[in-house]
XYZ file of N, CA and C in Angstrom:
273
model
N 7.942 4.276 18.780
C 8.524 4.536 17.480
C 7.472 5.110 16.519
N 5.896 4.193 16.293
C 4.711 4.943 15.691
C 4.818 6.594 16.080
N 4.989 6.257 17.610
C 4.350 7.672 17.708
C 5.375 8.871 17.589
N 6.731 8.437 17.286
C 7.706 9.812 17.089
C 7.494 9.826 15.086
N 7.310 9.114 14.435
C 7.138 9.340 13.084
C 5.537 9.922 13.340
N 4.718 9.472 13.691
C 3.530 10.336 13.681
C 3.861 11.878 13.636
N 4.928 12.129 14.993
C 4.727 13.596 15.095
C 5.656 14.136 14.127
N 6.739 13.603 13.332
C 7.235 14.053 12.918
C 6.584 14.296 11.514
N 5.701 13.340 11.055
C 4.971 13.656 9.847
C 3.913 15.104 10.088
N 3.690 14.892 11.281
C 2.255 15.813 11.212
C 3.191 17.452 11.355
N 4.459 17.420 12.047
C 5.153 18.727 11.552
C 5.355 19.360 10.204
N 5.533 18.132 9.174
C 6.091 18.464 8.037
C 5.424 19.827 7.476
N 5.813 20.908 6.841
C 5.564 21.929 5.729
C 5.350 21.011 5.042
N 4.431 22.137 4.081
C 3.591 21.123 2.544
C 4.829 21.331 1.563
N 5.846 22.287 1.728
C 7.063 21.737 0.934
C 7.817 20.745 1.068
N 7.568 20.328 2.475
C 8.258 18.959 2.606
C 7.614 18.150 2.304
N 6.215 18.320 2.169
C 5.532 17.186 1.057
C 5.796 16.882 -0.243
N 6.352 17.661 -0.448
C 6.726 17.270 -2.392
C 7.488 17.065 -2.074
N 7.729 15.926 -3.522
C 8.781 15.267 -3.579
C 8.915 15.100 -4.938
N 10.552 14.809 -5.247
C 10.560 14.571 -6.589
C 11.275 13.336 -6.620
N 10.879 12.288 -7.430
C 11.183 10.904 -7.322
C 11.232 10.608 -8.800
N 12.523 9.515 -8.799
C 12.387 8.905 -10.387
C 12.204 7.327 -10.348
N 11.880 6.909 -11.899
C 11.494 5.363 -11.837
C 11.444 4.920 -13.485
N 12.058 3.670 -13.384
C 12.048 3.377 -14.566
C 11.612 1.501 -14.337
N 11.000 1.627 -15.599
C 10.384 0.259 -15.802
C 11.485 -1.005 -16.406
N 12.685 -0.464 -16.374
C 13.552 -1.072 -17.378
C 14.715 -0.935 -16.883
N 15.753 -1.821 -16.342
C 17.023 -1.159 -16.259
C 17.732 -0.807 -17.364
N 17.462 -1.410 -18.651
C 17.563 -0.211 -19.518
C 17.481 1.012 -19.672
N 16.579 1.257 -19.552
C 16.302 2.997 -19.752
C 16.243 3.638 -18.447
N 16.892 5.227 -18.674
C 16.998 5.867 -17.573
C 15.866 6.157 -16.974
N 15.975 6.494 -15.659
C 15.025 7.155 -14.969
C 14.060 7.993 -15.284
N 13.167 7.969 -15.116
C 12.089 9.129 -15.624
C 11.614 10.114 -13.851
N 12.293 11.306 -14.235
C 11.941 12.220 -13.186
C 10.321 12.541 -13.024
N 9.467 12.767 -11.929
C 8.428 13.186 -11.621
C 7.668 13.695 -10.110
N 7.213 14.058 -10.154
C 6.700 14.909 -8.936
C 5.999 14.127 -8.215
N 5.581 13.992 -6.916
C 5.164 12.939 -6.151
C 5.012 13.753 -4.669
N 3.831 12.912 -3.722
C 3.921 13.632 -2.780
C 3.665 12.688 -1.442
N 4.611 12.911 -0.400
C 4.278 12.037 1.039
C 2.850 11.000 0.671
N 2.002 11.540 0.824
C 0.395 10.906 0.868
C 0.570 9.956 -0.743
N 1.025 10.298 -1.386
C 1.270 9.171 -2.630
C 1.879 8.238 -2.521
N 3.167 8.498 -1.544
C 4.299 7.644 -1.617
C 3.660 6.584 -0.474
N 2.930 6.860 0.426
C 2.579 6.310 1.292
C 1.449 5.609 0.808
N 1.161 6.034 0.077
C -0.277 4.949 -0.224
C 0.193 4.235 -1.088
N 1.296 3.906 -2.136
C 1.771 3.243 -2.607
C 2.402 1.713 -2.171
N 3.319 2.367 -0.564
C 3.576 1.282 0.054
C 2.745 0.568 0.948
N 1.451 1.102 1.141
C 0.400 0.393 2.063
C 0.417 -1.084 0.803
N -0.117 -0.361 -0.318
C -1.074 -1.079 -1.573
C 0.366 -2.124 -1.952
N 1.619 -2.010 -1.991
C 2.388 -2.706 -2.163
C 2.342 -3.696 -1.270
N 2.945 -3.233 0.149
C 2.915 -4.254 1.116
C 2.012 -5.401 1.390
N 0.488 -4.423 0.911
C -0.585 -5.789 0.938
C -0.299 -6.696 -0.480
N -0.150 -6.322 -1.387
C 0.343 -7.252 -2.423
C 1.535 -8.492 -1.923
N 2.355 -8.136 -1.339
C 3.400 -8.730 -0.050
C 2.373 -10.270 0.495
N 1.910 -9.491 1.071
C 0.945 -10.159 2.162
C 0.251 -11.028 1.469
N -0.229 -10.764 0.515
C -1.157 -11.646 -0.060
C -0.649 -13.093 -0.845
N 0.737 -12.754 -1.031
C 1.776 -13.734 -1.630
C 2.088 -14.262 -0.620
N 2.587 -13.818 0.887
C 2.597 -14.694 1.522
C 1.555 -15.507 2.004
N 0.506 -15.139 1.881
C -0.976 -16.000 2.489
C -0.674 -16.982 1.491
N -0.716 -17.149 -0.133
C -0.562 -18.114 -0.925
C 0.475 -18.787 -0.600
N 1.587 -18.456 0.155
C 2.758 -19.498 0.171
C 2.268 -20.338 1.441
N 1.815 -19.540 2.525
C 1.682 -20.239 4.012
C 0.877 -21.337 3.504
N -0.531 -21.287 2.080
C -1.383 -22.460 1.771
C -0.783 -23.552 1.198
N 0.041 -23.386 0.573
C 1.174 -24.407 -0.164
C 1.871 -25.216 0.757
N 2.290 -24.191 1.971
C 2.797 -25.380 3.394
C 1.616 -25.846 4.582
N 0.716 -25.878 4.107
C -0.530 -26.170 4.956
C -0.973 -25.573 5.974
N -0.412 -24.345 5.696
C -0.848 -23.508 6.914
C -1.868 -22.529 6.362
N -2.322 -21.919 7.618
C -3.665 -21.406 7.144
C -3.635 -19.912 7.915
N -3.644 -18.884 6.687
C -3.467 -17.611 7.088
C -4.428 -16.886 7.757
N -4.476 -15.936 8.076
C -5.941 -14.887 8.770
C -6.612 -14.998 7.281
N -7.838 -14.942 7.687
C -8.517 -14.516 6.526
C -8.099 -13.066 5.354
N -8.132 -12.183 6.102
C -8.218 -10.889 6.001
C -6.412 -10.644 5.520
N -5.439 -11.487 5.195
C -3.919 -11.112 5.295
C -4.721 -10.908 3.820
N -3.756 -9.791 3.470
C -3.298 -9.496 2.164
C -4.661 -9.029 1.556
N -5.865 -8.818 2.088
C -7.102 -8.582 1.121
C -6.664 -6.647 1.447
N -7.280 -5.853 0.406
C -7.258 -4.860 0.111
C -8.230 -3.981 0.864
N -7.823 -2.774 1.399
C -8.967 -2.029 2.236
C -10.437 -1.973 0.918
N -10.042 -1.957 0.078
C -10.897 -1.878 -0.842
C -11.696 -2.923 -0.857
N -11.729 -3.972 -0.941
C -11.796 -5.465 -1.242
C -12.958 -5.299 -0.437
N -12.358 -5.183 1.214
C -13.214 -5.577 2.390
C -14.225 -4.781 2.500
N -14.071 -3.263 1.913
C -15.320 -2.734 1.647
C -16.624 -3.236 0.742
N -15.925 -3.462 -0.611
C -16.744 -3.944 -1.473
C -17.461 -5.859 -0.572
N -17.084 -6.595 -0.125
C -17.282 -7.281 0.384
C -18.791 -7.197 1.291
N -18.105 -6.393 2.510
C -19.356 -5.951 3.124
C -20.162 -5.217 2.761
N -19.896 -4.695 1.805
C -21.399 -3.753 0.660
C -21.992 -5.001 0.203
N -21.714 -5.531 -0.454
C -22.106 -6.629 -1.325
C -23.056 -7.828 -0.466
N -22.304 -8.042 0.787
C -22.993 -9.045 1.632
C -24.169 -8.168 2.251
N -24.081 -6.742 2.714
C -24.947 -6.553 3.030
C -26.332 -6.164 2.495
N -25.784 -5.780 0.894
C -26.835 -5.765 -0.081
C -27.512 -6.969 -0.461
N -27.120 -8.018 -0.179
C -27.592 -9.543 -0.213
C -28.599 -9.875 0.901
N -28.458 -9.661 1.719
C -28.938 -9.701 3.019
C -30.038 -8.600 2.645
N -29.918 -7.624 2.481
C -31.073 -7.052 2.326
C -32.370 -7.243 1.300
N -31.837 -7.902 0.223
C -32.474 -8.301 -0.740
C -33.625 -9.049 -0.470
């Protein structure tokens, strides 16, 4: 299944990369139209999903269970992490 969305992404035209998507902060107020593209939308739901994840690691601790370390931390995170430890270590 990875690998038929793989190929089907890596076909796409860069017009099929744009996209136009709306969003509103309010169900009040209408939609606000804006331009957006595959690689946005996708990095959006990585950074979401780990937000996901990370709520569930806090719930699994509440029932005494004990998550991977690494659920829900941010590709970012784990970088800054191992920069940091290894700048320690070097110190």
């Amino acid at each position: 299944m990875l690998a038929t969305l793989g190929n089907r992404l890596s076909s796409l035209t860069e017009s099929d990369k744009t996209l136009s998507v709306s969003s509103s902060s309010d169900d009040t107020l209408d939609p606000v139209p804006m331009q957006s593209s595959l690689r946005r939308e996708f990095s959006f739901l990585c950074s979401h999903a780990t937000h996901h994840l990370a709520v569930i690691a806090l719930i699994m601790g509440q029932f005494g269970l004990v998550a991977p370390p690494s659920l829900g931390v941010a590709a970012s995170t784990k970088k800054h992490l191992q920069e940091s430890s290894a700048s320690v270590v070097a110190d």
